[in-house]
Coordinates of C-alpha atoms in Angstrom, one line a residue:
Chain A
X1 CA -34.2 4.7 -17.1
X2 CA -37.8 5.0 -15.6
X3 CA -38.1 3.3 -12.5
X4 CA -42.0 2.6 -13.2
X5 CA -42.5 -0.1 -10.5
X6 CA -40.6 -1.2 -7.4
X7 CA -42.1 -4.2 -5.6
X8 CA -44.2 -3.0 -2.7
X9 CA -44.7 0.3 -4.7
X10 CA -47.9 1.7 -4.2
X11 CA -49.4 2.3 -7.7
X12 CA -49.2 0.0 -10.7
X13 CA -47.5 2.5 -13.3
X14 CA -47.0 -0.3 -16.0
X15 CA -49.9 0.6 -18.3
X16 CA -50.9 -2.2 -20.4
X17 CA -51.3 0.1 -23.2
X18 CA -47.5 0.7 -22.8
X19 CA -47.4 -3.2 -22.3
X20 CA -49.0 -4.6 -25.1
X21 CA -50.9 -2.1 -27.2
X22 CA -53.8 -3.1 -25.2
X23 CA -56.3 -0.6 -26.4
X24 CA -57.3 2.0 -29.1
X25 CA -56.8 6.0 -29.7
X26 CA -58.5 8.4 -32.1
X27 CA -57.1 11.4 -33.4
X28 CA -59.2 13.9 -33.9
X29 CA -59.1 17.6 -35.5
X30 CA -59.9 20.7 -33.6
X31 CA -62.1 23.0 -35.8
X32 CA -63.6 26.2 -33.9
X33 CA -62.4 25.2 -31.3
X34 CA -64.0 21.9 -31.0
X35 CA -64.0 18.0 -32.2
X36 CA -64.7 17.7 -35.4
X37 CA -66.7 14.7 -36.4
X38 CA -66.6 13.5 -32.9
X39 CA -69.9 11.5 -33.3
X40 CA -67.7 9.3 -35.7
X41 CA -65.3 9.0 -33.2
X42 CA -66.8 7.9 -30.2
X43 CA -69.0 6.0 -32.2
X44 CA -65.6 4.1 -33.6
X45 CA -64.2 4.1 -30.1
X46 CA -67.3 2.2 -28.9
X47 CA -67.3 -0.5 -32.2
X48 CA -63.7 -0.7 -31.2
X49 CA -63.9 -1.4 -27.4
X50 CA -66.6 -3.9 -27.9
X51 CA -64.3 -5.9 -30.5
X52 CA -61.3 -5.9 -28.2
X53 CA -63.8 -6.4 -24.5
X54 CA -63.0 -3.0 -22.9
X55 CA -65.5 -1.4 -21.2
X56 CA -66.5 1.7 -22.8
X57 CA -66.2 4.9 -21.3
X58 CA -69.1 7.3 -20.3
X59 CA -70.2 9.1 -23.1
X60 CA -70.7 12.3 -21.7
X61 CA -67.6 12.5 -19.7
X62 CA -65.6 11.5 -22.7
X63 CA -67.4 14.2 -24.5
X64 CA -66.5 16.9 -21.3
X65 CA -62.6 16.1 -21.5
X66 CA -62.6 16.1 -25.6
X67 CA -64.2 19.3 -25.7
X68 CA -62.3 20.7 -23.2
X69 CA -59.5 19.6 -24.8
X70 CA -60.0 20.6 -27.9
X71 CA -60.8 24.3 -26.5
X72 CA -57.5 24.4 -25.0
X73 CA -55.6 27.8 -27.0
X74 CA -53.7 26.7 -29.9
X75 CA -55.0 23.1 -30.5
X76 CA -55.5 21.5 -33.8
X77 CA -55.5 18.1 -33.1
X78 CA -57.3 15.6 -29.8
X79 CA -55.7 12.8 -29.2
X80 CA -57.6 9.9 -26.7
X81 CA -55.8 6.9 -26.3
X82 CA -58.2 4.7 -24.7
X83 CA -55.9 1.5 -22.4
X84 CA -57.7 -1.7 -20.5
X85 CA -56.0 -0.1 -17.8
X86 CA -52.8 -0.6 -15.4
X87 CA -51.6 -3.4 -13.2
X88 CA -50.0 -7.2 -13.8
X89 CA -47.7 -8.4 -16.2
X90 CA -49.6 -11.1 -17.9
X91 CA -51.6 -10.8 -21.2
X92 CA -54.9 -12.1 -20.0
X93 CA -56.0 -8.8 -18.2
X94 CA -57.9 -9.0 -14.8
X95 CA -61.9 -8.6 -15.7
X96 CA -61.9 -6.3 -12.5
X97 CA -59.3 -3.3 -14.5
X98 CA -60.7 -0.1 -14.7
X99 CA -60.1 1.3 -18.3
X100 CA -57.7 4.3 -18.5
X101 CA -57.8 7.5 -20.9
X102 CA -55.1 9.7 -21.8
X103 CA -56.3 13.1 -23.8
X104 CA -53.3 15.0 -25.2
X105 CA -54.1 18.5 -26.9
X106 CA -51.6 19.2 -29.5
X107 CA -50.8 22.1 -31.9
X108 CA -50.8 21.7 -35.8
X109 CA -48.3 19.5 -37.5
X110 CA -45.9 21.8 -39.3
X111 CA -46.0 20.2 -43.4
X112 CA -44.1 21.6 -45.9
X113 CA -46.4 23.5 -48.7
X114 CA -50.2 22.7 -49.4
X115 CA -50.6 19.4 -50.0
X116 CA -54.5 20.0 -50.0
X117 CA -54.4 22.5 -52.3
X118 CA -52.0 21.2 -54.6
X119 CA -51.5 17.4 -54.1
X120 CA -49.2 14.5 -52.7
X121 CA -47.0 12.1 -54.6
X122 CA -47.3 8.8 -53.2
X123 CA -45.0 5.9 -53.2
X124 CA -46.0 2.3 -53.1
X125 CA -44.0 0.7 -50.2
X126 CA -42.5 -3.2 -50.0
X127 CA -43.8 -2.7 -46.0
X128 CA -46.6 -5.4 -46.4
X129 CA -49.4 -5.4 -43.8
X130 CA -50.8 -8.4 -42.0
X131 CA -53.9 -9.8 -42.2
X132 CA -55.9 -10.1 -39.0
X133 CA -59.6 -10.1 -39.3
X134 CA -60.0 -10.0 -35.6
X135 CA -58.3 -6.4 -35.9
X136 CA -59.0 -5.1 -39.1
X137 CA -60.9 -1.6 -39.4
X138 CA -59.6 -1.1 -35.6
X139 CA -57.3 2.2 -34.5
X140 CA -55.8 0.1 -32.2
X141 CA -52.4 1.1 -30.2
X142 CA -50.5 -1.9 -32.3
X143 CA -49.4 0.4 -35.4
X144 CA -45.4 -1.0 -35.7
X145 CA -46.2 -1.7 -39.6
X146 CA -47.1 1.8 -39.7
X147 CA -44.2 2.7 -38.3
X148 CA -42.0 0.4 -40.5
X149 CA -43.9 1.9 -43.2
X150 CA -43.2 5.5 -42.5
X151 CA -39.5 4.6 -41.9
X152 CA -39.5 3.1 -45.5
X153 CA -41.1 6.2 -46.7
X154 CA -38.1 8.2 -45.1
X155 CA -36.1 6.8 -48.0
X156 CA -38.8 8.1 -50.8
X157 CA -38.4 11.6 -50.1
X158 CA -40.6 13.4 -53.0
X159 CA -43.2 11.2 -51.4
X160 CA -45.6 12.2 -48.6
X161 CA -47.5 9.0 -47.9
X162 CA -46.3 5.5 -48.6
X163 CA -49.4 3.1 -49.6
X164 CA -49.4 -0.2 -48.1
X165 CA -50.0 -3.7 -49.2
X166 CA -51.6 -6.6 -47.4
X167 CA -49.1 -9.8 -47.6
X168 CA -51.3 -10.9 -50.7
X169 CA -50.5 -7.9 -52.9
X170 CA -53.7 -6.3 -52.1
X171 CA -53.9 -2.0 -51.9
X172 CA -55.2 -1.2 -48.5
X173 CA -54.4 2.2 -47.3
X174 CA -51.9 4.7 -46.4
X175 CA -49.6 4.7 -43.9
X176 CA -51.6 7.3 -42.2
X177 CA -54.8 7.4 -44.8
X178 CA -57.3 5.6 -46.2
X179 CA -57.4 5.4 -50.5
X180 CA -59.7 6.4 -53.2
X181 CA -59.5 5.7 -57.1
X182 CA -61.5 6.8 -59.8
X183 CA -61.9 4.3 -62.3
X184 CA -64.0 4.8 -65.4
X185 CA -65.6 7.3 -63.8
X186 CA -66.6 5.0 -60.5
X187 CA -65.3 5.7 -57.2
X188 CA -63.6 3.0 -55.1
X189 CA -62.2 2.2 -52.2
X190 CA -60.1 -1.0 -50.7
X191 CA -62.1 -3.3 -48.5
X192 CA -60.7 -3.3 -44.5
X193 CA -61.9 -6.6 -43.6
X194 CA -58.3 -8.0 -43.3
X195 CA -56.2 -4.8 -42.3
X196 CA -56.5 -1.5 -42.0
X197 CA -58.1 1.4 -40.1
X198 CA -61.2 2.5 -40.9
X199 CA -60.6 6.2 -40.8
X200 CA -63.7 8.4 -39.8
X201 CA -63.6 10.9 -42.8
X202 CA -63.6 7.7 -44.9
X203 CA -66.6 7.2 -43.2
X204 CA -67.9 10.5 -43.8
X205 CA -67.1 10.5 -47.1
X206 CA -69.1 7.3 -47.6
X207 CA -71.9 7.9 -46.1
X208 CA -71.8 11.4 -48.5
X209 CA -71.2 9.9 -51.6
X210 CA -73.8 7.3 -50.5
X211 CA -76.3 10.2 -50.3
X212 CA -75.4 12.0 -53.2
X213 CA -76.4 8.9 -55.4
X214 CA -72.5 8.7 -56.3
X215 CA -71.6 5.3 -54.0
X216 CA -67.7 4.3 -53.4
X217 CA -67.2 0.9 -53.7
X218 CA -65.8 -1.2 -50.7
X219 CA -64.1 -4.5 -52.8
X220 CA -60.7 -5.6 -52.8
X221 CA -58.2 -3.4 -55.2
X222 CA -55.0 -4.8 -56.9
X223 CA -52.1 -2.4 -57.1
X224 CA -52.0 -2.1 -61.0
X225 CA -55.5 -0.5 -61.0
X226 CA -54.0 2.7 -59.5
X227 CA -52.5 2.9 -62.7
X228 CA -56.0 2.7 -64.7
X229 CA -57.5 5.7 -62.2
X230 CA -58.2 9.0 -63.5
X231 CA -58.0 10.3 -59.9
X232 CA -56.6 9.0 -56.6
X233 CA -56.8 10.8 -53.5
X234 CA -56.1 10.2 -49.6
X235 CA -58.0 11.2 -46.0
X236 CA -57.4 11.3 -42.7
X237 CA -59.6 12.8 -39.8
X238 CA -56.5 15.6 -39.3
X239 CA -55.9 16.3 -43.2
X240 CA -59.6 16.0 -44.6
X241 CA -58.6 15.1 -48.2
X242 CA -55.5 15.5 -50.5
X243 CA -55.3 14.8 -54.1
X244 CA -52.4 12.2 -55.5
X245 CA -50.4 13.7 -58.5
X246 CA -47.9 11.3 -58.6
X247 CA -48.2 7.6 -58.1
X248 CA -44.8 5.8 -58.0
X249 CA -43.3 8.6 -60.3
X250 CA -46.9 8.5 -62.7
X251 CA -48.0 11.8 -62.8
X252 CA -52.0 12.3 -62.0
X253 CA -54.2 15.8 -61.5
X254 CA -55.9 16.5 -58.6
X255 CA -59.5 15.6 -60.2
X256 CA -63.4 16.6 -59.5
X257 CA -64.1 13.8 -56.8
X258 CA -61.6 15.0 -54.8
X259 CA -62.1 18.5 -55.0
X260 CA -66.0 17.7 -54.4
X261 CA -64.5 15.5 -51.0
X262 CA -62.4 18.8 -50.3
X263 CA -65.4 21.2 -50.5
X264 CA -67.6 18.4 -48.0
X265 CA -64.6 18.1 -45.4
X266 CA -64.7 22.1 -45.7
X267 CA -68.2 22.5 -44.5
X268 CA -68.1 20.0 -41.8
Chain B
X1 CA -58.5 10.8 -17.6
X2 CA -54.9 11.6 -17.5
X3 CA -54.3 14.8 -19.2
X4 CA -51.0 14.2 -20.5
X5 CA -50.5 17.1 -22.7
X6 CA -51.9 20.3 -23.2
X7 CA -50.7 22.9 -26.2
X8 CA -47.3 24.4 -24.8
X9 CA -46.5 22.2 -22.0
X10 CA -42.9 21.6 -21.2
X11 CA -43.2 17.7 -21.6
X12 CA -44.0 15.6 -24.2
X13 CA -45.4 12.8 -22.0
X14 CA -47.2 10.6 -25.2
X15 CA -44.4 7.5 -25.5
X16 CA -44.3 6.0 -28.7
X17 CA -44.7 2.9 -27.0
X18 CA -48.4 3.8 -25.7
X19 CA -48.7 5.5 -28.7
X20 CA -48.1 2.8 -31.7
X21 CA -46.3 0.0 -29.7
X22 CA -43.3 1.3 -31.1
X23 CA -40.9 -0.5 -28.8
X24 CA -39.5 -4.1 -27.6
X25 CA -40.5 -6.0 -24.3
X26 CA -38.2 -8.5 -22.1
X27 CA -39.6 -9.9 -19.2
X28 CA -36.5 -11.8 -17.3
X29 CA -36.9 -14.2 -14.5
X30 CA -34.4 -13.7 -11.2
X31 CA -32.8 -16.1 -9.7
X32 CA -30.5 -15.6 -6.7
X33 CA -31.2 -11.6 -7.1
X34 CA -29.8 -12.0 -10.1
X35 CA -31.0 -11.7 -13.8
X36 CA -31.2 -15.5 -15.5
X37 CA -30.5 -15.9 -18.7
X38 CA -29.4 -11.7 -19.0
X39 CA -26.9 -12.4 -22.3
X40 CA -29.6 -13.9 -24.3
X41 CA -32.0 -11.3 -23.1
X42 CA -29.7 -8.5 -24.2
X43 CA -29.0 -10.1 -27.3
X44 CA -32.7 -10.3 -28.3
X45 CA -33.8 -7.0 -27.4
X46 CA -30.0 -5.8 -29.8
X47 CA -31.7 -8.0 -32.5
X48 CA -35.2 -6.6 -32.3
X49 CA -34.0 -3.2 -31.8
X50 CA -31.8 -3.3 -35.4
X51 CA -34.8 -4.9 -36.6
X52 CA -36.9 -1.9 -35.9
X53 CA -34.3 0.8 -36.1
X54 CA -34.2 1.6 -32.4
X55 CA -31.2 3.1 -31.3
X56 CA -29.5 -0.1 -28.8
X57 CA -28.9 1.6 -25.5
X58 CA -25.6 0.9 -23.7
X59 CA -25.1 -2.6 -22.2
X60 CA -23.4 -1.4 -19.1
X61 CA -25.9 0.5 -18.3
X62 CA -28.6 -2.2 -18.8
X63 CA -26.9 -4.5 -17.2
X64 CA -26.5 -2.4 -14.0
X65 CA -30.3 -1.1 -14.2
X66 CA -31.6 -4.6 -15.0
X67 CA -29.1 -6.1 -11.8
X68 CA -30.3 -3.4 -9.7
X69 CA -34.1 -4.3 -10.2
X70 CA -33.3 -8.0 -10.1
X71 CA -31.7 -7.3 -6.1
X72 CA -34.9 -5.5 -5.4
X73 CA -36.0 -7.9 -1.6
X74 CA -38.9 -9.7 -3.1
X75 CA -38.4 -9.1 -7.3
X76 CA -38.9 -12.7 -9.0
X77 CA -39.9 -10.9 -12.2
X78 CA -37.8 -7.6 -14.0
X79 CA -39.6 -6.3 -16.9
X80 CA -37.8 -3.9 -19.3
X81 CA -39.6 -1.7 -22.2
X82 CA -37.7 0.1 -24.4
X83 CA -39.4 2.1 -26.4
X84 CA -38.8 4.8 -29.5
X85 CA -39.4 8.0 -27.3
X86 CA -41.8 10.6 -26.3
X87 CA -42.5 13.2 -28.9
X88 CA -44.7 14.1 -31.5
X89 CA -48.0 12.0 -32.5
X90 CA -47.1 10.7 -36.4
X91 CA -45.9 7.1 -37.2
X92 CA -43.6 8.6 -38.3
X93 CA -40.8 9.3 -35.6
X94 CA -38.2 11.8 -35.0
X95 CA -34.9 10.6 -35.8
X96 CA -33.6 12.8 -32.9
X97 CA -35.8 11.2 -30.3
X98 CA -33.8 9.2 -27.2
X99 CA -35.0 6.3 -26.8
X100 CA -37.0 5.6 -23.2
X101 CA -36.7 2.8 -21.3
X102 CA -38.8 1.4 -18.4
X103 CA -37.7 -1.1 -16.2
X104 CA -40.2 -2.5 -13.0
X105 CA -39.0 -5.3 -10.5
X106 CA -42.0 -7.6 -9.7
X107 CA -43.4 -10.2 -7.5
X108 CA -44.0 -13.4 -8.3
X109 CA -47.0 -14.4 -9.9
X110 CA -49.4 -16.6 -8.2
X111 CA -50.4 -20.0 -10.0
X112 CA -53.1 -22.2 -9.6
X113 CA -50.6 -25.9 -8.2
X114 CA -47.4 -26.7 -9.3
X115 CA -47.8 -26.7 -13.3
X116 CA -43.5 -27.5 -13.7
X117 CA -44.5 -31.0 -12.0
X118 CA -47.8 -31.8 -12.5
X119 CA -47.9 -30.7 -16.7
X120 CA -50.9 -28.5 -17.6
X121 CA -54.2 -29.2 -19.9
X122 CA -53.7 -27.1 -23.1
X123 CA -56.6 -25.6 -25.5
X124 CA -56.1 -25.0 -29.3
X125 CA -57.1 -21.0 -29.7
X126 CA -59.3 -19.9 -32.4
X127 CA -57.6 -16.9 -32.3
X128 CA -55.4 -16.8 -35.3
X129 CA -51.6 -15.2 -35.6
X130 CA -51.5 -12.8 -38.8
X131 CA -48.4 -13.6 -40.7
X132 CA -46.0 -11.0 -40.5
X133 CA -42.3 -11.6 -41.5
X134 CA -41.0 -7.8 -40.6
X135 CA -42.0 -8.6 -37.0
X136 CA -42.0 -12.2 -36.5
X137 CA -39.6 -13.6 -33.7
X138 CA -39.4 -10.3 -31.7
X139 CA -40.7 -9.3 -28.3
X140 CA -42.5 -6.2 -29.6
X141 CA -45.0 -4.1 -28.1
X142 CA -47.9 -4.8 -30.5
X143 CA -49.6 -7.8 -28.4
X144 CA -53.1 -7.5 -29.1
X145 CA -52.9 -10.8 -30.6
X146 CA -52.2 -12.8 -27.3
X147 CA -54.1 -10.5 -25.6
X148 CA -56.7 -11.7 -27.6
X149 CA -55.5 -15.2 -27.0
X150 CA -55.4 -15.0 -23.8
X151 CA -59.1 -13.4 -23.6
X152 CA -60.4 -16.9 -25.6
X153 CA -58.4 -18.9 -23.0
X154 CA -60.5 -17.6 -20.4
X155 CA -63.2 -19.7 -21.9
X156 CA -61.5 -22.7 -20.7
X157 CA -61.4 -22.7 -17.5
X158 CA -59.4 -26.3 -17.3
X159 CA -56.6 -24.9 -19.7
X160 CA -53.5 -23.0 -18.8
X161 CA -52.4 -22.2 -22.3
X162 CA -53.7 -21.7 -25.5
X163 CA -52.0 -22.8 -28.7
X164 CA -52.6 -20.1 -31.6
X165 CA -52.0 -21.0 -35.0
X166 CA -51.7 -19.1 -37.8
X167 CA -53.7 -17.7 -40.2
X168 CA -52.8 -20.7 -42.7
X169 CA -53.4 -23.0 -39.9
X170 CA -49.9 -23.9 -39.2
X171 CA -49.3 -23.9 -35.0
X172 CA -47.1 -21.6 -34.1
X173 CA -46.8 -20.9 -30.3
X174 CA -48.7 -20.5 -27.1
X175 CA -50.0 -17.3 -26.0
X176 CA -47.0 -17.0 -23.5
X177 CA -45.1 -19.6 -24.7
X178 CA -42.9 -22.0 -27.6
X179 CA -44.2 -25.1 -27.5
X180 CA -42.2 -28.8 -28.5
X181 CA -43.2 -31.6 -29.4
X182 CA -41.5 -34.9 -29.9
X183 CA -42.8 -37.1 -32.5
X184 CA -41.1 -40.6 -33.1
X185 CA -38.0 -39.7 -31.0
X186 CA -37.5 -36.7 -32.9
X187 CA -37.6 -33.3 -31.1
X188 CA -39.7 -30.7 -33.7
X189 CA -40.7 -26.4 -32.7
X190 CA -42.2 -24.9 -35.1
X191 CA -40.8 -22.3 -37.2
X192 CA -41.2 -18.3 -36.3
X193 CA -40.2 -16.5 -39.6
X194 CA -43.9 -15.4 -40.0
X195 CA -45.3 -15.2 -36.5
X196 CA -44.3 -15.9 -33.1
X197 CA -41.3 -14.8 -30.5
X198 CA -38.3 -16.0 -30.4
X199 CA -38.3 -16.9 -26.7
X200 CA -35.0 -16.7 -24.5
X201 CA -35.7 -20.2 -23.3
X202 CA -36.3 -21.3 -26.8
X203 CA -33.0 -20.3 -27.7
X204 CA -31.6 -21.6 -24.4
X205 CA -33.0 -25.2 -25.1
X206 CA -31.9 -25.4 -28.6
X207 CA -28.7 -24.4 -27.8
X208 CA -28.3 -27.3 -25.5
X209 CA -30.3 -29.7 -27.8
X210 CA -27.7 -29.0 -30.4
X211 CA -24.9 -29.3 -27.8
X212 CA -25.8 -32.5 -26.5
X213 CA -26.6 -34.4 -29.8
X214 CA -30.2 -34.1 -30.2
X215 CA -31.1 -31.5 -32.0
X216 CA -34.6 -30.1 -32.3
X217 CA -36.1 -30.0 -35.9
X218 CA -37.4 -26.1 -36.5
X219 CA -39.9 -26.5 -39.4
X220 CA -43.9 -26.1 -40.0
X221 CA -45.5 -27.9 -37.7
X222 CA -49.1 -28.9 -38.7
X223 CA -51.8 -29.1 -35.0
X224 CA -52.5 -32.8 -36.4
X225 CA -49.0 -33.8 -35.3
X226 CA -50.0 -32.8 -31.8
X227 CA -52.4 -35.4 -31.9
X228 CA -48.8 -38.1 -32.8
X229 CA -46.8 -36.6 -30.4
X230 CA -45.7 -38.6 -27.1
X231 CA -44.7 -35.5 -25.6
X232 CA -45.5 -31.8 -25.7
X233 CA -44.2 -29.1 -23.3
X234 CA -43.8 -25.1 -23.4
X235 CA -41.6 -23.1 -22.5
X236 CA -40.7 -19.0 -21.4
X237 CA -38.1 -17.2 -19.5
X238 CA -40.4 -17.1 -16.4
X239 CA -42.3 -20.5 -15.7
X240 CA -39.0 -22.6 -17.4
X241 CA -40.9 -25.8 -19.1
X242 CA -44.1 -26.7 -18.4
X243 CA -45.1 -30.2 -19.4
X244 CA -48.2 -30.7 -21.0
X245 CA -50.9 -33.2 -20.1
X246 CA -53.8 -32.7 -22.3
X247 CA -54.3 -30.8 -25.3
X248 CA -58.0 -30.4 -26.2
X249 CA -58.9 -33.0 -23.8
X250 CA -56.3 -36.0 -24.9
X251 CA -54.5 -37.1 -22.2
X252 CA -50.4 -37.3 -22.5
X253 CA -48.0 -37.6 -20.2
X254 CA -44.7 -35.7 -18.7
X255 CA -42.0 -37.4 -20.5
X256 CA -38.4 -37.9 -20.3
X257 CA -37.4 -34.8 -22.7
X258 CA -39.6 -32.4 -20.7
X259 CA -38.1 -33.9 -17.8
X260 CA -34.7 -33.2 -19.2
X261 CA -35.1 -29.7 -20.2
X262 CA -36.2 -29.2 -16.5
X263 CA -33.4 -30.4 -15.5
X264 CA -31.7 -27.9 -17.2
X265 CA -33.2 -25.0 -16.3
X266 CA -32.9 -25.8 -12.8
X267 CA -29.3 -26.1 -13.2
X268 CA -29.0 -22.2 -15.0

């Protein structure tokens, strides 16, 4: 047991991220040393805390602690978790909380071989996700279908990401990653308007393939197209991009569009 | 900032519960120093945790912890989290990790009157529950949703509750509460399999419904039937039932079912 609050105890240790989820993270990768794509980040964080009404956090003092996190020896990986703060039990928060921020520098994630170099098999999962407009696109701290989606994935064990559902059969994402398909020769992506995250290197990769006169669609994707793409391929902030060479047991090569992604993500 | 982690320190202070929500909540009213209602508490939090694959921690133990922060001088409120563990950053979890738990003994909350005699005005929400069937009915950390809920309430200032529907417009549940209606004689909740917690008091008042020959219907309930009810009342482990009084501005009164249930309650 944690004894977190006595009555008459000084400090309110009952966070109401711990509470409730009440607030948003981002994960970000170290490279040289420092954030990459941090700019995304914060600039998520901020779209995110205005959503959800939490006061955002300096800019420049964020900045400080992430870079000084991310210069700590051995770190791959930043993790801010940003909360509406501590104190009360209730879920309507007192306007007068002061916001809290954790930042947690971690060393790479052991993974077995080299997914980026030589691809994932994926496995569709029956997890579904919800749909929750007033969420969707958010890296909020309320991730449980995640969760229940990497359990199920425990039970696929050739597979290194589980893609998820909404409840109306729609693709949406990885457990951990956003999705790409290359269908006659166009590049596509699900929509996040109804759940989601919208991952920063998906960003990235947008906004690239927007400027290289080779767009990405944003639409809604049924399941069955994955089996009328010539590529598929995953990202995260931490993994950049890995190609899909199994879908559901369907074999696939790792492809040009994703090897193009790989070479951006390398010269961030 | 809380620096919670650097590369190579001995703890892993990130808890999957601040981390994803990846834990179960019960927040259990004392009475007489002692826990009310602690069997049906336990037995929802063994529920959710099979539900979600948490290891159930010993009952003794619980029981003693939980009995311990209900004699606290001054505790009208003991709040239990148990959450996955600390350890590692993926969704997907260690199976090694020990569960955590937390467990705070709080004061009373403060409240505007005496809602339990005088009823309260309720507000329909335009916040909307996302229907999620792997989650609905347990008291699990991902609460964004009432926290959203609740942040709408605040818009009306005459309203002590909000009702939320769901996303197909069926009603579902207050932001801290079930809700009840009775409709021709006939005592209705609505249904939870998609959204919604299974309250303690909920199951409390069913269960003595059922014993006392007049059973509460649990089925859809459509918001146009609040406007044919002749009562409505809400209920949790902490306030008991609350009659309500108005909902969206039409006037009701206590009635005798309310009434009833109080009597009830009073009498755990």
């Amino acid at each position: 047991m944690v004894w977190v609050e006595g009555v008459g105890a000084p400090a309110a240790a009952l966070d109401r991220g711990l509470e409730f989820g009440d607030g948003l993270f981002e994960t970000i990768a170290v490279a040289g040393a420092r954030p990459r794509l941090l700019g995304r980040h914060l600039a998520r964080l901020r779209a995110g805390a205005a959503r959800l009404g939490l006061a955002v956090p300096s800019e420049p003092a964020l900045t400080e602690e992430l870079g000084r996190a991310a210069a700590t020896p051995g770190a791959a990986v930043v993790k801010l978790i940003l909360t509406r703060g501590a104190g009360g039990t209730g879920y309507g928060a007192d306007p007068a909380l002061a916001t809290r921020r954790y930042v947690a520098a971690l060393p790479a994630r052991a993974r077995a071989g080299d997914p980026a170099r030589d691809g994932i098999a994926v496995a569709t999962l029956a997890t579904r996700l919800a749909e929750q407009p007033a969420l969707a696109g958010l890296k909020h701290l309320n991730r449980l279908e995640q969760v229940l989606g990497r359990r199920e994935l425990a039970g696929h064990p050739g597979a290194a990401e589980g893609l998820m559902l909404d409840v109306h059969g729609r693709l949406v994402c990885g457990t951990m990653t956003n999705v790409y398909l290359v269908i006659q020769g166009r590049l596509v992506t699900p929509s996040l308007v109804r759940a989601g995250v919208e991952g920063v290197m998906r960003a990235e990769l947008l906004a690239g393939w927007a400027s290289t006169g080779q767009p990405c669609e944003v639409r809604d994707v049924a399941p069955v197209e994955l089996a009328a793409a010539s590529e598929v391929f995953v990202s995260n902030a931490l993994i950049g991009v890995w190609p899909v060479v199994a879908v559901d047991g369907r074999a696939l090569a790792a492809g040009p569009v994703a090897r193009a992604a790989q070479a951006r993500v390398a010269a961030l």
